XYZ file of C-alpha atoms in Angstrom:
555
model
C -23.658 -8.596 19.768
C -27.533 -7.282 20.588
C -29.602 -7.147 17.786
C -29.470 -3.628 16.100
C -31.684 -1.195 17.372
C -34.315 1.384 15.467
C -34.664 4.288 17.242
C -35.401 8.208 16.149
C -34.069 11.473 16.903
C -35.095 14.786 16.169
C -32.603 17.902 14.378
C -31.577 19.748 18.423
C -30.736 16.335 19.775
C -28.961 14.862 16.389
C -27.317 18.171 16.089
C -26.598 18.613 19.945
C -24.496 14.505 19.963
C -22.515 15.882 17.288
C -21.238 18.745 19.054
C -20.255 16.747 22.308
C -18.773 14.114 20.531
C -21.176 11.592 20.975
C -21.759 10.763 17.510
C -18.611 10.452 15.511
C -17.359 9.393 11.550
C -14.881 6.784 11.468
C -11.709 7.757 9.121
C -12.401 5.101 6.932
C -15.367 6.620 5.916
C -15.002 8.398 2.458
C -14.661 12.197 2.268
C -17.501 14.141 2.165
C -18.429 14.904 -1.546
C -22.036 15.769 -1.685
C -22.820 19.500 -3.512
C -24.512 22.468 -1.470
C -27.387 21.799 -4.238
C -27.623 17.936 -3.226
C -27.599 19.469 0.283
C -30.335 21.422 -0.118
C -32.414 18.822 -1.742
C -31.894 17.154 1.553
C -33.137 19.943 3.613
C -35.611 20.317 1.350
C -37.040 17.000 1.721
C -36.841 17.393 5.668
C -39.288 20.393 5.223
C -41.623 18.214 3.181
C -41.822 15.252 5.521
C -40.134 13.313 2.981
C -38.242 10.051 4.316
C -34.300 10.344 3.752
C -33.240 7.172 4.951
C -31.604 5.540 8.141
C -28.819 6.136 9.713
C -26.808 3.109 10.859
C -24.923 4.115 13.707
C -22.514 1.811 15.994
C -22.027 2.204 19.573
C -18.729 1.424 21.313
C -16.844 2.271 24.060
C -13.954 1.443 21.888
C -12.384 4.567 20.494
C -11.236 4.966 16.290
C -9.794 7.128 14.099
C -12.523 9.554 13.236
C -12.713 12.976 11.569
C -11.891 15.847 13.817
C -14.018 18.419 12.665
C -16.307 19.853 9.781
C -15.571 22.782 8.652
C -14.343 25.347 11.182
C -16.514 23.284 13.859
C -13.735 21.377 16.397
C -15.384 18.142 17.282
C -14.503 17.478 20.680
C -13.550 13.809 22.018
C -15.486 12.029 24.650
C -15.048 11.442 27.729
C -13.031 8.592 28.722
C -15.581 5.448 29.049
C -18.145 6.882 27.334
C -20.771 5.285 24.612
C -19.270 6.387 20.984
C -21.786 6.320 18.015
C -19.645 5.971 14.885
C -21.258 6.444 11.297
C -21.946 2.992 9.036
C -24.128 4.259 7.234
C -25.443 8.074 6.060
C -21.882 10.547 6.860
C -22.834 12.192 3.673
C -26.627 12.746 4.983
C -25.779 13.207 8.198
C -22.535 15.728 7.198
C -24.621 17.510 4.942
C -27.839 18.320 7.499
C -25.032 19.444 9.924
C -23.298 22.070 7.525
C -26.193 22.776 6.267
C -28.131 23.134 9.475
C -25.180 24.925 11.288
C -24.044 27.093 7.976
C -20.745 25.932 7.972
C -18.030 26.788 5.520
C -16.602 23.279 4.143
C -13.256 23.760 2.134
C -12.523 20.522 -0.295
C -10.041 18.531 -1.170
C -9.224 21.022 -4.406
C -9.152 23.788 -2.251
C -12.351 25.357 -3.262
C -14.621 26.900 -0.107
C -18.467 25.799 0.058
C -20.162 28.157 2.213
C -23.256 26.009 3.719
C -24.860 29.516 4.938
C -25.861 30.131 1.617
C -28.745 27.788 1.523
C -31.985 29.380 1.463
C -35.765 28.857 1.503
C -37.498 30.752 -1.361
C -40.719 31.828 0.572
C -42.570 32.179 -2.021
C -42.454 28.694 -3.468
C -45.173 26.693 -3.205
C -45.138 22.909 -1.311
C -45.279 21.051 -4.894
C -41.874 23.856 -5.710
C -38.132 23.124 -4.883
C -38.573 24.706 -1.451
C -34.674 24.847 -0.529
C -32.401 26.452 -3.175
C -28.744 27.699 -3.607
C -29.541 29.953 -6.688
C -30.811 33.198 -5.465
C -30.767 34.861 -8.831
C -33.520 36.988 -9.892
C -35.356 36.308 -6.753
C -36.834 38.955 -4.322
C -34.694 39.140 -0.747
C -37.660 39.829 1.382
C -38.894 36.169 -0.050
C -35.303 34.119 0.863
C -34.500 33.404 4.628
C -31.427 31.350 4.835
C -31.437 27.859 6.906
C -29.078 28.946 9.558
C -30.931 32.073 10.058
C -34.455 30.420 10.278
C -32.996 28.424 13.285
C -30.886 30.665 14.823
C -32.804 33.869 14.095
C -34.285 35.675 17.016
C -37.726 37.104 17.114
C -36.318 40.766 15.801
C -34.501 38.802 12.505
C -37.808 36.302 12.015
C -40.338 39.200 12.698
C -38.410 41.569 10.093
C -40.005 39.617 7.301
C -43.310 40.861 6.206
C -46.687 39.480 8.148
C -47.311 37.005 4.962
C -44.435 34.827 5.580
C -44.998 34.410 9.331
C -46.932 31.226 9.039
C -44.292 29.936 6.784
C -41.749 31.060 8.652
C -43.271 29.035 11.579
C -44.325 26.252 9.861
C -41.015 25.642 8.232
C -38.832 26.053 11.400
C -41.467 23.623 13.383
C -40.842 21.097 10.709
C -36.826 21.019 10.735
C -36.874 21.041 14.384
C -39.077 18.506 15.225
C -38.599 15.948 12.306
C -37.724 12.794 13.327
C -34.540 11.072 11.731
C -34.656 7.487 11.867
C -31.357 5.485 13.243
C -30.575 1.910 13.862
C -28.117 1.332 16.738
C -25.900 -1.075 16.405
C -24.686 -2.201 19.944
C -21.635 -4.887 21.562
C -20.771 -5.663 18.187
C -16.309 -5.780 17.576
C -14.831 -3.613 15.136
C -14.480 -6.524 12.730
C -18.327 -7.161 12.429
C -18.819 -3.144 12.599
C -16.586 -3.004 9.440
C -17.912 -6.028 7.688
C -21.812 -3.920 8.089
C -20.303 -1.172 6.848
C -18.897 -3.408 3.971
C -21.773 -4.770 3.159
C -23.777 -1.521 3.397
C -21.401 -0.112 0.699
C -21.327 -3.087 -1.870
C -21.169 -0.311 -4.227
C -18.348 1.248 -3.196
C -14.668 0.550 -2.789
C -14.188 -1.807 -0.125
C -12.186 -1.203 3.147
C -8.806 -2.590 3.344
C -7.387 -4.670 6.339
C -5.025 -1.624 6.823
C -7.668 0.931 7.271
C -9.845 -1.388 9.414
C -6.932 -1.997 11.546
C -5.873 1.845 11.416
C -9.641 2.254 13.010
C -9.462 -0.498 15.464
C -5.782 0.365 17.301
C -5.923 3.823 17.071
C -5.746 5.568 20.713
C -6.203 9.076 21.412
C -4.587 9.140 25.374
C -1.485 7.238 23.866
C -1.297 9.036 20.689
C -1.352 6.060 18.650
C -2.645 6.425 15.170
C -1.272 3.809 12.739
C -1.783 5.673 9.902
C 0.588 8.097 10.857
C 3.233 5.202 12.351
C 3.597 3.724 9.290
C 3.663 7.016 7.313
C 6.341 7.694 10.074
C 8.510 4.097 8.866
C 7.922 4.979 5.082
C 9.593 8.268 5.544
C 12.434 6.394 7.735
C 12.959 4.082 5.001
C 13.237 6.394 2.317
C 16.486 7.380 2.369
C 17.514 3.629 2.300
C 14.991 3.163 -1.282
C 12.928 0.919 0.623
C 9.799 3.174 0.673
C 7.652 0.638 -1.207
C 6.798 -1.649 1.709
C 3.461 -2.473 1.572
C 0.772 -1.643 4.894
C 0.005 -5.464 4.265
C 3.379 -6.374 5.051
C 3.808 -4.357 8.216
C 0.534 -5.564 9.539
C 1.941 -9.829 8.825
C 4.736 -8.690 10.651
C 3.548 -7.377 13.551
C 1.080 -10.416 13.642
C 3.902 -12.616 13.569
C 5.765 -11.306 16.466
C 2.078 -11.152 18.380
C 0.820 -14.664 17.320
C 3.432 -16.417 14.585
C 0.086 -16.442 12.327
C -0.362 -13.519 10.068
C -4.110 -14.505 8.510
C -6.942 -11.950 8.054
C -8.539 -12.889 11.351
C -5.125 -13.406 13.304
C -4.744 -9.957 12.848
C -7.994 -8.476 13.180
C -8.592 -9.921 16.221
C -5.342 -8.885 17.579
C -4.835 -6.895 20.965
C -5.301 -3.749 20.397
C -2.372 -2.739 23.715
C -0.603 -5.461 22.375
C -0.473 -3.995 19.224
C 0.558 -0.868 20.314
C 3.269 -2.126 23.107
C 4.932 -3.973 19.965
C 5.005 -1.035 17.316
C 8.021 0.442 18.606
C 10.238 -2.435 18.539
C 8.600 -3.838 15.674
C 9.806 -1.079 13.598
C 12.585 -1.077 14.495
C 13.211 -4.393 13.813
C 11.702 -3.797 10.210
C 14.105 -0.549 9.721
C 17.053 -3.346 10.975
C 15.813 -5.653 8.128
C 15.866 -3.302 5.689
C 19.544 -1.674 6.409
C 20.433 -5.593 6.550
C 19.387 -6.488 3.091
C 20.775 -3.147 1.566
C 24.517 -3.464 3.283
C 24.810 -7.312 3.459
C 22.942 -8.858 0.742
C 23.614 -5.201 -1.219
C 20.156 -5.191 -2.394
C 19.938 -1.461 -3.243
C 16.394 -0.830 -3.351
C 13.021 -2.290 -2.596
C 11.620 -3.187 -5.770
C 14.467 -5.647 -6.257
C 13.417 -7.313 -3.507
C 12.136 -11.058 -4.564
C 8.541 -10.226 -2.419
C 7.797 -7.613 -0.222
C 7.434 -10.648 2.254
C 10.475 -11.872 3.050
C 11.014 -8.631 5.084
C 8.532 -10.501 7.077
C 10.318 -13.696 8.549
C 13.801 -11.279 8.773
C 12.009 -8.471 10.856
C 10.424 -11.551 13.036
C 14.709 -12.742 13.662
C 15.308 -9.075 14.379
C 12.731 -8.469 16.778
C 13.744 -11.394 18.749
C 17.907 -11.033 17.749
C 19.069 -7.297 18.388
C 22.151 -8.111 16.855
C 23.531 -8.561 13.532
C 23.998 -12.018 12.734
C 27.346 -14.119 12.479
C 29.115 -17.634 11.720
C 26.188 -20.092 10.967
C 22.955 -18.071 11.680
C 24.235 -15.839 8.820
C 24.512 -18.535 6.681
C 21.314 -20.382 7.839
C 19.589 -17.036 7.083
C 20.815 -16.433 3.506
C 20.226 -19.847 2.623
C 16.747 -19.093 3.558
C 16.600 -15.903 1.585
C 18.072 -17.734 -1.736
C 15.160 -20.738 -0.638
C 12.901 -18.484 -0.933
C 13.919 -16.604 -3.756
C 14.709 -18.744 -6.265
C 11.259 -21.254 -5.645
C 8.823 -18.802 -5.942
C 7.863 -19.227 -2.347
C 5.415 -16.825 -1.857
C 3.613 -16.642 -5.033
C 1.018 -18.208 -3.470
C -0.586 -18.970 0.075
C 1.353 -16.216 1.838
C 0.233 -16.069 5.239
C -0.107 -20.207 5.584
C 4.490 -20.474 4.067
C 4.789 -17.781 6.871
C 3.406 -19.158 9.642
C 5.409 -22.196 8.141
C 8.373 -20.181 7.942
C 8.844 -18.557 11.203
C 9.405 -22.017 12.978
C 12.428 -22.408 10.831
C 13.409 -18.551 11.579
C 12.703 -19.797 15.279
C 15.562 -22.800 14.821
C 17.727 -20.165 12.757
C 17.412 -18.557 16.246
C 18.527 -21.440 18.346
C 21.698 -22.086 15.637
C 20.105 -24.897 13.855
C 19.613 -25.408 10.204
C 16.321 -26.064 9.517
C 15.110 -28.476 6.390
C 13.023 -27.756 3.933
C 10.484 -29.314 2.202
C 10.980 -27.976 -1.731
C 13.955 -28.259 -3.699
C 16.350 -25.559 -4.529
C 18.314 -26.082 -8.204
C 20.974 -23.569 -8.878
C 22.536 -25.357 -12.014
C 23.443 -23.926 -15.411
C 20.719 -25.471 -17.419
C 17.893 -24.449 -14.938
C 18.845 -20.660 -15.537
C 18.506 -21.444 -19.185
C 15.272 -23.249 -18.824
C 13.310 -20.361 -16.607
C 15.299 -17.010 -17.144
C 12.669 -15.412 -19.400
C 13.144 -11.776 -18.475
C 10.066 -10.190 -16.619
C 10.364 -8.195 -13.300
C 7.398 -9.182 -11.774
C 9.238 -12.728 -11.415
C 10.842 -13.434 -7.957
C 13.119 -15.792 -9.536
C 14.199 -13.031 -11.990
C 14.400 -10.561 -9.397
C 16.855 -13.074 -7.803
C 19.508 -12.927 -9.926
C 19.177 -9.452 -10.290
C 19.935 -9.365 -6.574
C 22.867 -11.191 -7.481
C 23.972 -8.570 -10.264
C 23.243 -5.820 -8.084
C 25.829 -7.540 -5.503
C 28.790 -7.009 -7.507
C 28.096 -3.281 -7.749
C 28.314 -3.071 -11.318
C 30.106 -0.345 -12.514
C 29.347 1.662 -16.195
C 30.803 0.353 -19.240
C 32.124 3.899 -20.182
C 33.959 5.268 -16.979
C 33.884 2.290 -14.510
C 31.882 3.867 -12.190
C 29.523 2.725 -9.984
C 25.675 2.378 -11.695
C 23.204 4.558 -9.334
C 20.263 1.774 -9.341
C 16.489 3.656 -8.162
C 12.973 2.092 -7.195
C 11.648 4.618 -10.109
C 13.902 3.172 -12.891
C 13.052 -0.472 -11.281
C 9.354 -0.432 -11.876
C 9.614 -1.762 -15.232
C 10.963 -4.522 -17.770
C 11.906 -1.729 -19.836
C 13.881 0.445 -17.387
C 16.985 2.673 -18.120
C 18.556 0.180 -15.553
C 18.521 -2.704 -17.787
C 19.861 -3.810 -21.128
C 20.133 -6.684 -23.646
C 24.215 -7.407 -23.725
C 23.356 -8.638 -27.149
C 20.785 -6.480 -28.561
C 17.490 -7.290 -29.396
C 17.339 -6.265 -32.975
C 20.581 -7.798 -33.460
C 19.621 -10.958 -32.444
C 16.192 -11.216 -34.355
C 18.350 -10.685 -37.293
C 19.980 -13.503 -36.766
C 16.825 -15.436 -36.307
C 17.059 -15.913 -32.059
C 13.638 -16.550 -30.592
C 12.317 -13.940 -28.380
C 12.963 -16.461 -24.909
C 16.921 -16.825 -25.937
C 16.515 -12.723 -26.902
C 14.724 -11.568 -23.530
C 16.482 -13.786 -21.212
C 18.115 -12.698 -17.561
C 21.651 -14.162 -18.882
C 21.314 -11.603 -21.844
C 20.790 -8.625 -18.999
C 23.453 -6.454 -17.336
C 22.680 -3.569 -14.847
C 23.844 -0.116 -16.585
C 23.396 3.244 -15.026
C 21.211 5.659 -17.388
C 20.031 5.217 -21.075
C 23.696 6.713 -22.429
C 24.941 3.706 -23.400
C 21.729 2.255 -24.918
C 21.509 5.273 -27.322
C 25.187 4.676 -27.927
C 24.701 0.615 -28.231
C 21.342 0.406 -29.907
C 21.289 -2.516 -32.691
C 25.122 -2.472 -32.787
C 26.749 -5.877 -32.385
C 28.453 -6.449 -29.008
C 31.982 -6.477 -30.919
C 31.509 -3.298 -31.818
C 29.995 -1.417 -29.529
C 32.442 -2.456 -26.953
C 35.316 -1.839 -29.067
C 33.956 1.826 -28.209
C 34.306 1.413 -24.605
C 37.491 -0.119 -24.646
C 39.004 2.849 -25.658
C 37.726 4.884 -23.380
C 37.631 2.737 -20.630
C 41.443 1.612 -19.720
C 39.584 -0.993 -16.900
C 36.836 -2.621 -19.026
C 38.127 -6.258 -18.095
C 37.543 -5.497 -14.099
C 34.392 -3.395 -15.577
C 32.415 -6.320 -17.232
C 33.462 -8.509 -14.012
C 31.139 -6.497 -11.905
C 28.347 -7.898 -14.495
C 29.589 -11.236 -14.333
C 31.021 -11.284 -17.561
C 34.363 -12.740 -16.784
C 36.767 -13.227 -19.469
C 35.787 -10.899 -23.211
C 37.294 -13.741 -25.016
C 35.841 -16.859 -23.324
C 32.674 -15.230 -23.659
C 32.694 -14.845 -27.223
C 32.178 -11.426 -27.197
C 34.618 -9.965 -29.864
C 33.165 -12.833 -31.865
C 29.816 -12.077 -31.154
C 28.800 -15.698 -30.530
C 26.056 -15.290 -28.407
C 25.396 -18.933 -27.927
C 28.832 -18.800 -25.852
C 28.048 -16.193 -24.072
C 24.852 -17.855 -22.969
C 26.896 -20.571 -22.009
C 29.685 -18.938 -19.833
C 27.521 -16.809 -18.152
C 24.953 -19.528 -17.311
C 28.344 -20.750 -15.889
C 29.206 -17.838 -13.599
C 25.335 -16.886 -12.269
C 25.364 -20.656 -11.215
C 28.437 -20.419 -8.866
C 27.090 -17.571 -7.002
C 23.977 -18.881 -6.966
C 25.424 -22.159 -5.581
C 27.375 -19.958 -2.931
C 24.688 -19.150 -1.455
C 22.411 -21.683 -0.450
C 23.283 -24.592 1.449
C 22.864 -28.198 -0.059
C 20.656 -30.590 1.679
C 19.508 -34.128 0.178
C 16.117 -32.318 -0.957
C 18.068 -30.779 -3.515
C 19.086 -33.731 -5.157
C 15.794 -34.160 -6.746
C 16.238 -31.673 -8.699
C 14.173 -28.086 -9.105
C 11.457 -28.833 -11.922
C 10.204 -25.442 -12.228
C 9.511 -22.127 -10.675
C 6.057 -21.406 -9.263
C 5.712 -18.292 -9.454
C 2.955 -16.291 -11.577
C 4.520 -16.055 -15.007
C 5.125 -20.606 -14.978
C 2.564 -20.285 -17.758
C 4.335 -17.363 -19.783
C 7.442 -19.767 -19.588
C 6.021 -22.516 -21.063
C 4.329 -20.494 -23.863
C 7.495 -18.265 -25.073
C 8.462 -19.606 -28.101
């Protein structure tokens, strides 16, 4: 990188890059939001002589994301090879001089039109008076030129005005023209130490993401490649399977994966940019592969029962590499994996170091051999009872609601199958789950709120119906209800692992037996699922995961 560069220009030649395309504003630049009246304080410090700042530009060959036009003015692109100067620093300056110095019509975000011709000198104001105004009210139209026609004006339009305002007029045009604006030129610098100035310049401001720097870097105008729009593109796709809430940060890991088998910060910003875009195709689709895996095979509905966003990570890496669905023991080496990962709290911390870690074990699931681990899985009774405190943001939790959603649980009323949604998921205190026992029920009986708010006192139902049927009643009773109107409540309540109505104390309402037998039950499936290595002997103390402390404080 050459050391940045002060330089000036004056308004024809500023004016006359932006029109070719020379000097363009990155997308990750925030929208323009300055007023015509801030505008005109700008022009109206040009006419003084007044400083207005630098302008930090960057000059590349590389080509980003950048806005397409202002107003109704098409921006054109470069030419191939040419010297890009992209804004770091002054795109609401240098946005507002153009509109205002070109009168263009800006419409906002809200709709509303700002018509940038409508900026005028007042004539008659004096040099220690707001020269430039917007508000021509009560003022004399012989005495108000506007900017646009002050520099585009020929003689006939200038010489119109009466003989008093000549010099002015003059004067006034002279000093737009020929001011200088002052610019610093960054040059040979990579996008990554373009962004980081930028950052830096902005410490006030909200910072750019990894996503939108990386949206800049590998977008490509001849191959149409803008990754904004990709992976707006794969959200829609995965809609329709309720796995729209995939993070950018996840896409971007996985990609690096496949590129480098490291997914940290500067893995992937210094990525290849070709390489990047050779690999989006097939990295997609190895994501969208993921995805309809987990929903049909592990029948995890939607997204936000996923355990983390990241395991879609080291499963899109086997899929990229695997174009078919897996059988005999790569299935199982892969769901023991899943359940590994799951039930530890894996990736509560250190993310991108466990998944570098991780894909050398997808890379032996790949060659057929079981890879070992190096933390302890415990799927016995008395750990659920120890670390089920109910809170969604808990992979562990999220777990064995990946295990009730297997079973398709079916409604308590009519057998049928409960519709689960992201929307109803995003919360603790969703229509999609309720307390078995109830909550005021078991406070009268003096339960502490950890036994109360526990994952073995959850089941999966499909709307708030029966909760406003249920509400503080005791379990005996309420269910009484449904077994007279449901004829198949004992196949029902097996769907929600709640085996055997007797054995389970529920007609008794003994809701220490029911935490028993279905501590029981969660256990074996649990335990079907992951396969036993000498590790596992030692025993799982505890989950790491971000609510360990909230587990030791309950109660």
């Amino acid at each position: 990188m050459q050391l940045p560069e002060p330089q000036t220009k004056t308004f024809p030649s500023l004016v006359g890059a932006i029109e070719q395309g020379q000097i363009k504003i990155p997308q990750f630049q925030r929208d323009f939001v300055w007023t015509m009246q801030k505008s005109a304080g700008l022009i109206d410090s040009v006419i003084k002589g007044y400083p207005i700042g630098t302008f930090i530009f960057w000059r590349t060959k590389e080509r980003l994301r950048s806005v397409k036009d202002i107003g109704k003015q098409v921006l054109p692109e470069p030419e191939p090879g040419d010297f890009v100067d992209y804004v770091l620093d002054g795109q609401q300056r240098l946005t507002s001089l153009f509109a205002s110095l070109k009168g263009i019509t800006l419409v906002r975000e809200d709709g509303r039109e700002d018509d940038f011709s409508k900026i005028f000198i007042d004539l008659e104001s004096e040099e220690s008076d707001q020269i430039v105004i917007t508000d021509t009210d009560g003022r004399d139209a012989e005495s108000l030129i506007s900017i646009l026609d002050l520099l585009t004006g020929d003689f006939m339009v200038l010489a119109s005005y009466p003989q008093k305002y000549h010099e002015k007029l003059r004067t006034y045009k002279n000093r737009i023209e020929s001011y200088q604006y002052s610019i610093i030129q960054v040059k040979d610098a990579p996008i990554e130490i373009a962004t980081e100035i930028f950052a830096r310049i902005n410490v006030g401001g909200k910072p750019l993401s990894l996503f939108e720097i990386m949206v800049a870097k590998t977008f490509d105008h001849e191959k149409q490649f803008d990754l904004a729009e990709k992976f707006q593109e794969l959200v829609d796709n995965l809609k329709p399977f309720d796995y729209e809430t995939i993070s950018d940060a996840t896409v971007l890991q996985i990609v690096s994966i496949i590129l480098s088998k490291e997914c940290k910060r500067q893995v992937i910003l210094g990525l290849d940019k070709n390489d990047f875009i050779n690999t989006w195709d097939k990295a997609k689709d190895s994501i969208e592969r993921t995805v309809e895996y987990f929903k049909n095979y592990y029948r995890i509905p939607v997204s936000q029962l996923l355990p983390y966003n990241a395991l879609i990570a080291p499963f899109s890496y086997f899929f990229f590499y695997h174009p078919d669905r897996p059988t005999g023991d790569k299935q199982r080496f892969l769901e023991d994996f899943f359940w590994r990962c799951s039930l530890s709290g894996r990736y509560s911390s250190s993310v991108e170091s466990k998944l570098a870690q991780d894909v050398k074990r997808i890379d032996q699931i790949l060659a057929g051999e079981l890879p070992s681990y190096d933390w302890s899985i415990d799927t016995s009774d008395e750990f659920i009872k120890n670390n089920g405190w109910f809170s969604t943001a808990r992979s562990y939790i999220k777990a064995i609601l990946c295990i009730y959603a297997y079973l398709q649980p079916k409604s308590f009323s009519d057998n049928s199958i409960v519709n689960i949604s992201n929307y109803w998921l995003k919360q603790a205190n969703s229509k999609n789950y309720h307390h078995f026992f109830p909550k005021a029920h078991l406070r009268k009986q003096n339960y502490g709120e950890f036994r109360i708010n526990h994952i073995l006192n959850i089941t999966i139902v499909d709307d708030f119906l029966n909760k406003r049927e249920i509400k503080a009643k005791a379990p005996s009773k309420y269910m009484a209800k449904f077994r007279d109107v449901n004829p198949n409540l004992e196949a029902t309540m097996k769907t929600h692992l709640i085996e055997d109505l007797d054995t389970f104390g529920i007609w008794d309402d003994d809701y220490d037996k029911f935490f028993d037998e279905r501590a029981k039950v969660v256990s074996r499936e649990l335990s079907k699922r992951v396969i036993k290595q000498d590790i596992d002997k030692q025993g799982q103390s505890s989950i790491v995961d971000d609510f360990e402390e909230e587990l030791t404080t309950v109660e």
